[in-house]
Amino acid sequence: MSIPSTKSEIMMETNPGSLASESYRSLRFNMETFALDQGIQTVSLTSAGRGEGKTTTALNVATAYAQIEKRVLLIDADLRNPSLHYTFGGDNSKGLSSYLMHQSTLDEIIAPTNIQNLSVIPAGAVPTNPAELLASKAMKQLLEEVKPRYDMIFIDSSSVLSLTDGKIVAAQCDGVLLVVDHGKLKRQAAKKVKEELELAKAKLLGVVFNKVNPKNAELFLY
Ligand SMILES: Nc1ncnc2c1ncn2[C@@H]1O[C@H](COP(=O)(O)OP(=O)(O)OP(=O)(O)O)[C@@H](O)[C@H]1O
Ligand SMILES: [Mg+2]
């Protein structure tokens, strides 16, 4: 699966006719087909390194699902490097971290967005112990509580080679999407990530090649 280079953050909203949007639709279609057989409801996004496109892909895939009237929740679990609140102009004082520290309730941290059917949980203030919080009982409890309320739950997480956070989140989800910056693709790193995710008992749903040169993107579409 590949996503061409784009100009805007949520192309699915701003330019639904673009090649990038078609790629996100295609990713949704592939995942839906797979989800039917495998019961996939919680999906995390990770990558080898930073800046490969996890957040952009999470935003667009979540929007793609919301556009077909699925109830979608997008959680920012990149606790050391929060970013979703920037997109939706929201407050980040309360969020996943404050819930995991038992300082906020679920209803206090879930925020609706300007996109119909899409709600978000921002990361919240940066905690001192992100890995422990993500591995805590409270994280499992949160996922159990949101599952009956939403059709799909996407979790934007951190990269896996430098931190354990991304693996901890991936292991708790039904599946994980690995986002790879096509221009920076290093086979060794990609192989290592795959091994790390397997060791963590995460289920790799697929690899999303991001920022593919639009000239070649059609070749990669499916
Ligand atoms: N398909 C794309 N085409 C062009 N630019 C993109 C694409 N995907 C992401 N970007 C840009 O690349 C940068 C990094 O993207 P993004 O924030 O989604 O990556 P990330 O993996 O979440 O990064 P981080 O590790 O910091 O969380 C951003 O400036 C984003 O706008
Ligand atoms: Mg990010």
PDB file of C-alpha atoms and ligand atoms in Angstrom:
ATOM      1  CA  MET A   1       0.000   0.000   0.000  1.00  0.00           C
ATOM      2  CA  SER A   2       1.371   3.438  -0.770  1.00  0.00           C
ATOM      3  CA  ILE A   3       0.469   7.062  -0.149  1.00  0.00           C
ATOM      4  CA  PRO A   4       1.838   9.710  -2.522  1.00  0.00           C
ATOM      5  CA  SER A   5       3.284  13.022  -1.379  1.00  0.00           C
ATOM      6  CA  THR A   6       0.549  15.403  -0.340  1.00  0.00           C
ATOM      7  CA  LYS A   7       0.292  19.068   0.589  1.00  0.00           C
ATOM      8  CA  SER A   8      -2.350  19.119   3.294  1.00  0.00           C
ATOM      9  CA  GLU A   9      -2.775  17.232   6.534  1.00  0.00           C
ATOM     10  CA  ILE A  10      -6.238  15.754   6.076  1.00  0.00           C
ATOM     11  CA  MET A  11      -6.443  15.309   2.312  1.00  0.00           C
ATOM     12  CA  MET A  12      -9.542  13.164   2.808  1.00  0.00           C
ATOM     13  CA  GLU A  13     -11.330  16.372   3.887  1.00  0.00           C
ATOM     14  CA  THR A  14      -9.601  19.055   1.869  1.00  0.00           C
ATOM     15  CA  ASN A  15      -9.102  17.208  -1.405  1.00  0.00           C
ATOM     16  CA  PRO A  16     -11.135  14.013  -1.566  1.00  0.00           C
ATOM     17  CA  GLY A  17     -10.498  13.660  -5.292  1.00  0.00           C
ATOM     18  CA  SER A  18      -6.703  13.577  -4.979  1.00  0.00           C
ATOM     19  CA  LEU A  19      -4.509  10.577  -5.611  1.00  0.00           C
ATOM     20  CA  ALA A  20      -3.540  10.559  -1.927  1.00  0.00           C
ATOM     21  CA  SER A  21      -7.198  10.380  -0.888  1.00  0.00           C
ATOM     22  CA  GLU A  22      -7.752   7.507  -3.281  1.00  0.00           C
ATOM     23  CA  SER A  23      -4.843   5.717  -1.599  1.00  0.00           C
ATOM     24  CA  TYR A  24      -6.408   6.202   1.836  1.00  0.00           C
ATOM     25  CA  ARG A  25      -9.717   4.884   0.503  1.00  0.00           C
ATOM     26  CA  SER A  26      -7.912   1.901  -0.896  1.00  0.00           C
ATOM     27  CA  LEU A  27      -6.205   1.310   2.453  1.00  0.00           C
ATOM     28  CA  ARG A  28      -9.614   1.486   4.158  1.00  0.00           C
ATOM     29  CA  PHE A  29     -11.037  -0.999   1.675  1.00  0.00           C
ATOM     30  CA  ASN A  30      -8.180  -3.460   2.201  1.00  0.00           C
ATOM     31  CA  MET A  31      -8.458  -3.151   5.958  1.00  0.00           C
ATOM     32  CA  GLU A  32     -12.223  -3.524   5.925  1.00  0.00           C
ATOM     33  CA  THR A  33     -12.032  -6.705   3.948  1.00  0.00           C
ATOM     34  CA  PHE A  34      -9.418  -8.045   6.327  1.00  0.00           C
ATOM     35  CA  ALA A  35     -11.257  -6.767   9.418  1.00  0.00           C
ATOM     36  CA  LEU A  36     -14.366  -8.716   8.480  1.00  0.00           C
ATOM     37  CA  ASP A  37     -12.481 -12.022   8.655  1.00  0.00           C
ATOM     38  CA  GLN A  38     -10.270 -11.159  11.599  1.00  0.00           C
ATOM     39  CA  GLY A  39     -12.414  -8.920  13.811  1.00  0.00           C
ATOM     40  CA  ILE A  40     -10.008  -5.981  13.706  1.00  0.00           C
ATOM     41  CA  GLN A  41     -11.308  -2.995  15.692  1.00  0.00           C
ATOM     42  CA  THR A  42      -8.258  -1.416  17.344  1.00  0.00           C
ATOM     43  CA  VAL A  43      -5.370  -0.451  15.078  1.00  0.00           C
ATOM     44  CA  SER A  44      -2.169   1.346  16.047  1.00  0.00           C
ATOM     45  CA  LEU A  45       0.208   3.141  13.704  1.00  0.00           C
ATOM     46  CA  THR A  46       3.934   3.048  14.153  1.00  0.00           C
ATOM     47  CA  SER A  47       7.170   3.369  12.181  1.00  0.00           C
ATOM     48  CA  ALA A  48      10.894   2.774  12.519  1.00  0.00           C
ATOM     49  CA  GLY A  49      11.900   6.383  13.019  1.00  0.00           C
ATOM     50  CA  ARG A  50      10.422   9.819  13.525  1.00  0.00           C
ATOM     51  CA  GLY A  51       8.589  11.889  10.950  1.00  0.00           C
ATOM     52  CA  GLU A  52       7.699   9.054   8.578  1.00  0.00           C
ATOM     53  CA  GLY A  53       3.985   9.946   8.543  1.00  0.00           C
ATOM     54  CA  LYS A  54       2.261   8.067  11.384  1.00  0.00           C
ATOM     55  CA  THR A  55       0.094  11.006  12.440  1.00  0.00           C
ATOM     56  CA  THR A  56      -0.813  12.035   8.882  1.00  0.00           C
ATOM     57  CA  THR A  57      -1.768   8.467   8.007  1.00  0.00           C
ATOM     58  CA  ALA A  58      -3.742   8.033  11.244  1.00  0.00           C
ATOM     59  CA  LEU A  59      -5.682  11.268  10.591  1.00  0.00           C
ATOM     60  CA  ASN A  60      -6.545  10.312   7.031  1.00  0.00           C
ATOM     61  CA  VAL A  61      -7.399   6.667   7.612  1.00  0.00           C
ATOM     62  CA  ALA A  62      -9.592   7.629  10.577  1.00  0.00           C
ATOM     63  CA  THR A  63     -11.316  10.264   8.404  1.00  0.00           C
ATOM     64  CA  ALA A  64     -11.761   7.741   5.591  1.00  0.00           C
ATOM     65  CA  TYR A  65     -13.651   5.469   7.987  1.00  0.00           C
ATOM     66  CA  ALA A  66     -15.689   8.373   9.409  1.00  0.00           C
ATOM     67  CA  GLN A  67     -16.747   9.281   5.868  1.00  0.00           C
ATOM     68  CA  ILE A  68     -18.471   5.924   5.463  1.00  0.00           C
ATOM     69  CA  GLU A  69     -20.429   6.589   8.650  1.00  0.00           C
ATOM     70  CA  LYS A  70     -18.362   4.448  10.946  1.00  0.00           C
ATOM     71  CA  ARG A  71     -18.063   5.789  14.467  1.00  0.00           C
ATOM     72  CA  VAL A  72     -14.338   6.433  14.767  1.00  0.00           C
ATOM     73  CA  LEU A  73     -12.090   7.291  17.696  1.00  0.00           C
ATOM     74  CA  LEU A  74      -8.536   8.493  17.158  1.00  0.00           C
ATOM     75  CA  ILE A  75      -6.253   8.347  20.192  1.00  0.00           C
ATOM     76  CA  ASP A  76      -2.928  10.167  20.503  1.00  0.00           C
ATOM     77  CA  ALA A  77      -0.713   7.681  22.326  1.00  0.00           C
ATOM     78  CA  ASP A  78       2.507   9.406  21.310  1.00  0.00           C
ATOM     79  CA  LEU A  79       2.782  10.661  24.880  1.00  0.00           C
ATOM     80  CA  ARG A  80       6.314  12.094  24.556  1.00  0.00           C
ATOM     81  CA  ASN A  81       5.601  13.938  21.329  1.00  0.00           C
ATOM     82  CA  PRO A  82       1.865  14.766  21.264  1.00  0.00           C
ATOM     83  CA  SER A  83       0.471  16.230  18.055  1.00  0.00           C
ATOM     84  CA  LEU A  84      -3.220  15.489  17.401  1.00  0.00           C
ATOM     85  CA  HIS A  85      -4.425  18.472  19.409  1.00  0.00           C
ATOM     86  CA  TYR A  86      -2.642  20.798  16.954  1.00  0.00           C
ATOM     87  CA  THR A  87      -4.799  19.537  14.098  1.00  0.00           C
ATOM     88  CA  PHE A  88      -8.089  19.962  15.884  1.00  0.00           C
ATOM     89  CA  GLY A  89      -7.162  23.143  17.716  1.00  0.00           C
ATOM     90  CA  GLY A  90      -8.006  21.528  21.006  1.00  0.00           C
ATOM     91  CA  ASP A  91      -6.726  21.782  24.495  1.00  0.00           C
ATOM     92  CA  ASN A  92      -4.063  19.265  25.505  1.00  0.00           C
ATOM     93  CA  SER A  93      -4.181  19.789  29.258  1.00  0.00           C
ATOM     94  CA  LYS A  94      -6.410  16.727  29.649  1.00  0.00           C
ATOM     95  CA  GLY A  95      -6.034  13.603  27.589  1.00  0.00           C
ATOM     96  CA  LEU A  96      -4.782  10.036  27.559  1.00  0.00           C
ATOM     97  CA  SER A  97      -2.029  10.725  30.113  1.00  0.00           C
ATOM     98  CA  SER A  98      -4.402  12.299  32.654  1.00  0.00           C
ATOM     99  CA  TYR A  99      -6.855   9.399  32.221  1.00  0.00           C
ATOM    100  CA  LEU A 100      -4.046   6.872  32.749  1.00  0.00           C
ATOM    101  CA  MET A 101      -2.994   8.757  35.891  1.00  0.00           C
ATOM    102  CA  HIS A 102      -6.610   8.575  37.143  1.00  0.00           C
ATOM    103  CA  GLN A 103      -6.988  12.353  36.989  1.00  0.00           C
ATOM    104  CA  SER A 104      -9.659  12.492  34.257  1.00  0.00           C
ATOM    105  CA  THR A 105     -12.672  10.427  33.286  1.00  0.00           C
ATOM    106  CA  LEU A 106     -13.190   9.023  29.807  1.00  0.00           C
ATOM    107  CA  ASP A 107     -15.923  11.535  29.033  1.00  0.00           C
ATOM    108  CA  GLU A 108     -13.633  14.401  30.005  1.00  0.00           C
ATOM    109  CA  ILE A 109     -10.958  13.395  27.507  1.00  0.00           C
ATOM    110  CA  ILE A 110     -12.999  12.385  24.446  1.00  0.00           C
ATOM    111  CA  ALA A 111     -13.531  15.380  22.162  1.00  0.00           C
ATOM    112  CA  PRO A 112     -15.729  15.592  19.064  1.00  0.00           C
ATOM    113  CA  THR A 113     -14.077  17.050  15.948  1.00  0.00           C
ATOM    114  CA  ASN A 114     -15.356  19.119  13.024  1.00  0.00           C
ATOM    115  CA  ILE A 115     -15.380  15.867  11.050  1.00  0.00           C
ATOM    116  CA  GLN A 116     -18.648  14.014  11.452  1.00  0.00           C
ATOM    117  CA  ASN A 117     -18.350  10.614  13.196  1.00  0.00           C
ATOM    118  CA  LEU A 118     -14.762  11.321  14.292  1.00  0.00           C
ATOM    119  CA  SER A 119     -13.807  11.893  17.931  1.00  0.00           C
ATOM    120  CA  VAL A 120     -10.327  12.216  19.387  1.00  0.00           C
ATOM    121  CA  ILE A 121      -8.522  11.671  22.634  1.00  0.00           C
ATOM    122  CA  PRO A 122      -5.521  14.031  22.781  1.00  0.00           C
ATOM    123  CA  ALA A 123      -2.332  12.846  24.448  1.00  0.00           C
ATOM    124  CA  GLY A 124      -2.565  15.167  27.444  1.00  0.00           C
ATOM    125  CA  ALA A 125       0.352  16.731  29.304  1.00  0.00           C
ATOM    126  CA  VAL A 126       3.669  14.914  28.788  1.00  0.00           C
ATOM    127  CA  PRO A 127       4.095  12.503  31.723  1.00  0.00           C
ATOM    128  CA  THR A 128       7.369  11.408  33.322  1.00  0.00           C
ATOM    129  CA  ASN A 129       6.642   7.685  32.826  1.00  0.00           C
ATOM    130  CA  PRO A 130       4.935   7.177  29.412  1.00  0.00           C
ATOM    131  CA  ALA A 131       5.944   3.520  28.948  1.00  0.00           C
ATOM    132  CA  GLU A 132       4.615   2.506  32.374  1.00  0.00           C
ATOM    133  CA  LEU A 133       1.351   4.379  31.804  1.00  0.00           C
ATOM    134  CA  LEU A 134       0.828   2.754  28.389  1.00  0.00           C
ATOM    135  CA  ALA A 135       1.504  -0.687  29.865  1.00  0.00           C
ATOM    136  CA  SER A 136      -0.802  -0.093  32.850  1.00  0.00           C
ATOM    137  CA  LYS A 137      -4.145  -1.693  33.627  1.00  0.00           C
ATOM    138  CA  ALA A 138      -5.807   1.656  32.992  1.00  0.00           C
ATOM    139  CA  MET A 139      -4.793   1.503  29.299  1.00  0.00           C
ATOM    140  CA  LYS A 140      -6.415  -1.914  28.899  1.00  0.00           C
ATOM    141  CA  GLN A 141      -9.476  -0.621  30.697  1.00  0.00           C
ATOM    142  CA  LEU A 142      -9.690   2.390  28.386  1.00  0.00           C
ATOM    143  CA  LEU A 143      -9.629   0.180  25.299  1.00  0.00           C
ATOM    144  CA  GLU A 144     -12.319  -2.077  26.759  1.00  0.00           C
ATOM    145  CA  GLU A 145     -14.488   0.947  27.552  1.00  0.00           C
ATOM    146  CA  VAL A 146     -14.268   2.528  24.099  1.00  0.00           C
ATOM    147  CA  LYS A 147     -14.766  -0.659  22.069  1.00  0.00           C
ATOM    148  CA  PRO A 148     -18.550  -0.825  22.502  1.00  0.00           C
ATOM    149  CA  ARG A 149     -18.881   2.897  21.680  1.00  0.00           C
ATOM    150  CA  TYR A 150     -16.950   2.987  18.378  1.00  0.00           C
ATOM    151  CA  ASP A 151     -16.701   0.883  15.239  1.00  0.00           C
ATOM    152  CA  MET A 152     -13.000   1.586  14.745  1.00  0.00           C
ATOM    153  CA  ILE A 153     -10.317   2.876  17.084  1.00  0.00           C
ATOM    154  CA  PHE A 154      -7.041   4.163  15.630  1.00  0.00           C
ATOM    155  CA  ILE A 155      -4.071   4.838  17.867  1.00  0.00           C
ATOM    156  CA  ASP A 156      -1.288   7.149  16.766  1.00  0.00           C
ATOM    157  CA  SER A 157       1.833   5.983  18.589  1.00  0.00           C
ATOM    158  CA  SER A 158       5.563   6.542  18.647  1.00  0.00           C
ATOM    159  CA  SER A 159       8.273   4.952  16.539  1.00  0.00           C
ATOM    160  CA  VAL A 160       9.537   1.554  17.630  1.00  0.00           C
ATOM    161  CA  LEU A 161      13.300   1.517  17.165  1.00  0.00           C
ATOM    162  CA  SER A 162      14.197   4.126  19.768  1.00  0.00           C
ATOM    163  CA  LEU A 163      11.390   3.616  22.302  1.00  0.00           C
ATOM    164  CA  THR A 164       9.312   0.789  23.713  1.00  0.00           C
ATOM    165  CA  ASP A 165       6.091   2.870  23.770  1.00  0.00           C
ATOM    166  CA  GLY A 166       5.082   2.005  20.198  1.00  0.00           C
ATOM    167  CA  LYS A 167       5.527  -1.722  20.836  1.00  0.00           C
ATOM    168  CA  ILE A 168       3.565  -1.580  24.083  1.00  0.00           C
ATOM    169  CA  VAL A 169       0.632   0.043  22.283  1.00  0.00           C
ATOM    170  CA  ALA A 170       0.856  -2.266  19.259  1.00  0.00           C
ATOM    171  CA  ALA A 171       0.749  -5.343  21.479  1.00  0.00           C
ATOM    172  CA  GLN A 172      -2.568  -4.211  22.955  1.00  0.00           C
ATOM    173  CA  CYS A 173      -4.260  -3.618  19.611  1.00  0.00           C
ATOM    174  CA  ASP A 174      -5.892  -6.073  17.210  1.00  0.00           C
ATOM    175  CA  GLY A 175      -3.412  -4.949  14.564  1.00  0.00           C
ATOM    176  CA  VAL A 176      -0.663  -2.498  13.683  1.00  0.00           C
ATOM    177  CA  LEU A 177       0.074  -0.530  10.510  1.00  0.00           C
ATOM    178  CA  LEU A 178       3.739   0.154   9.833  1.00  0.00           C
ATOM    179  CA  VAL A 179       4.270   3.512   8.135  1.00  0.00           C
ATOM    180  CA  VAL A 180       7.471   3.795   6.113  1.00  0.00           C
ATOM    181  CA  ASP A 181       8.760   6.999   4.523  1.00  0.00           C
ATOM    182  CA  HIS A 182       9.350   5.745   0.995  1.00  0.00           C
ATOM    183  CA  GLY A 183      12.155   8.219   0.369  1.00  0.00           C
ATOM    184  CA  LYS A 184      14.050   7.101   3.467  1.00  0.00           C
ATOM    185  CA  LEU A 185      13.307   3.401   3.238  1.00  0.00           C
ATOM    186  CA  LYS A 186      16.114   1.359   4.752  1.00  0.00           C
ATOM    187  CA  ARG A 187      15.600  -2.352   4.387  1.00  0.00           C
ATOM    188  CA  GLN A 188      17.562  -3.196   7.531  1.00  0.00           C
ATOM    189  CA  ALA A 189      15.464  -0.830   9.659  1.00  0.00           C
ATOM    190  CA  ALA A 190      12.205  -2.122   8.177  1.00  0.00           C
ATOM    191  CA  LYS A 191      13.271  -5.706   8.863  1.00  0.00           C
ATOM    192  CA  LYS A 192      14.267  -4.850  12.417  1.00  0.00           C
ATOM    193  CA  VAL A 193      10.910  -3.164  13.102  1.00  0.00           C
ATOM    194  CA  LYS A 194       9.053  -6.177  11.783  1.00  0.00           C
ATOM    195  CA  GLU A 195      11.071  -8.451  14.087  1.00  0.00           C
ATOM    196  CA  GLU A 196      10.526  -6.143  17.079  1.00  0.00           C
ATOM    197  CA  LEU A 197       6.769  -6.087  16.465  1.00  0.00           C
ATOM    198  CA  GLU A 198       6.670  -9.868  16.147  1.00  0.00           C
ATOM    199  CA  LEU A 199       8.611 -10.220  19.414  1.00  0.00           C
ATOM    200  CA  ALA A 200       6.091  -7.916  21.070  1.00  0.00           C
ATOM    201  CA  LYS A 201       3.328 -10.245  19.752  1.00  0.00           C
ATOM    202  CA  ALA A 202       1.816  -7.435  17.709  1.00  0.00           C
ATOM    203  CA  LYS A 203      -0.102  -8.336  14.573  1.00  0.00           C
ATOM    204  CA  LEU A 204       1.280  -6.535  11.542  1.00  0.00           C
ATOM    205  CA  LEU A 205      -1.656  -5.731   9.258  1.00  0.00           C
ATOM    206  CA  GLY A 206       0.444  -4.164   6.536  1.00  0.00           C
ATOM    207  CA  VAL A 207       3.065  -1.647   5.513  1.00  0.00           C
ATOM    208  CA  VAL A 208       2.057   1.820   4.297  1.00  0.00           C
ATOM    209  CA  PHE A 209       4.687   3.384   2.022  1.00  0.00           C
ATOM    210  CA  ASN A 210       4.272   7.107   2.559  1.00  0.00           C
ATOM    211  CA  LYS A 211       5.426  10.150   0.584  1.00  0.00           C
ATOM    212  CA  VAL A 212       5.783   8.213  -2.643  1.00  0.00           C
ATOM    213  CA  ASN A 213       6.638  10.417  -5.625  1.00  0.00           C
ATOM    214  CA  PRO A 214       3.247  11.132  -7.304  1.00  0.00           C
ATOM    215  CA  LYS A 215       4.801  10.218 -10.668  1.00  0.00           C
ATOM    216  CA  ASN A 216       5.162   6.637  -9.490  1.00  0.00           C
ATOM    217  CA  ALA A 217       2.273   6.513  -7.042  1.00  0.00           C
ATOM    218  CA  GLU A 218      -0.212   4.858  -9.365  1.00  0.00           C
ATOM    219  CA  LEU A 219       2.135   1.921  -9.717  1.00  0.00           C
ATOM    220  CA  PHE A 220       1.962   1.400  -5.991  1.00  0.00           C
ATOM    221  CA  LEU A 221      -1.745   2.003  -5.454  1.00  0.00           C
ATOM    222  CA  TYR A 222      -2.768  -1.545  -4.711  1.00  0.00           C
TER     223      TYR A 222
HETATM  224  N1  LIG B   1       2.184  11.733   2.151  1.00  0.00           N
HETATM  225  C1  LIG B   1       2.803  12.844   2.569  1.00  0.00           C
HETATM  226  N2  LIG B   1       3.201  13.766   1.674  1.00  0.00           N
HETATM  227  C2  LIG B   1       3.843  14.887   2.039  1.00  0.00           C
HETATM  228  N3  LIG B   1       4.146  15.207   3.301  1.00  0.00           N
HETATM  229  C3  LIG B   1       3.791  14.332   4.245  1.00  0.00           C
HETATM  230  C4  LIG B   1       3.091  13.104   3.942  1.00  0.00           C
HETATM  231  N4  LIG B   1       2.886  12.442   5.099  1.00  0.00           N
HETATM  232  C5  LIG B   1       3.424  13.209   6.067  1.00  0.00           C
HETATM  233  N5  LIG B   1       3.960  14.333   5.570  1.00  0.00           N
HETATM  234  C6  LIG B   1       4.653  15.417   6.302  1.00  0.00           C
HETATM  235  O1  LIG B   1       5.801  14.853   6.935  1.00  0.00           O
HETATM  236  C7  LIG B   1       5.964  15.385   8.239  1.00  0.00           C
HETATM  237  C8  LIG B   1       5.929  14.247   9.246  1.00  0.00           C
HETATM  238  O2  LIG B   1       4.631  13.655   9.171  1.00  0.00           O
HETATM  239  P1  LIG B   1       3.892  13.129  10.463  1.00  0.00           P
HETATM  240  O3  LIG B   1       3.855  14.159  11.518  1.00  0.00           O
HETATM  241  O4  LIG B   1       2.604  12.558  10.003  1.00  0.00           O
HETATM  242  O5  LIG B   1       4.895  11.972  10.861  1.00  0.00           O
HETATM  243  P2  LIG B   1       5.018  11.200  12.234  1.00  0.00           P
HETATM  244  O6  LIG B   1       5.564   9.863  11.888  1.00  0.00           O
HETATM  245  O7  LIG B   1       3.722  11.240  12.962  1.00  0.00           O
HETATM  246  O8  LIG B   1       6.097  12.064  12.987  1.00  0.00           O
HETATM  247  P3  LIG B   1       6.515  11.973  14.537  1.00  0.00           P
HETATM  248  O9  LIG B   1       7.483  10.829  14.631  1.00  0.00           O
HETATM  249  O10 LIG B   1       7.146  13.306  14.820  1.00  0.00           O
HETATM  250  O11 LIG B   1       5.269  11.740  15.313  1.00  0.00           O
HETATM  251  C9  LIG B   1       4.842  16.405   8.432  1.00  0.00           C
HETATM  252  O12 LIG B   1       5.328  17.679   8.136  1.00  0.00           O
HETATM  253  C10 LIG B   1       3.779  15.972   7.424  1.00  0.00           C
HETATM  254  O13 LIG B   1       2.984  17.052   6.987  1.00  0.00           O
HETATM  255 MG    MG B   2       3.277  11.799  14.913  1.00  0.00          MG
END
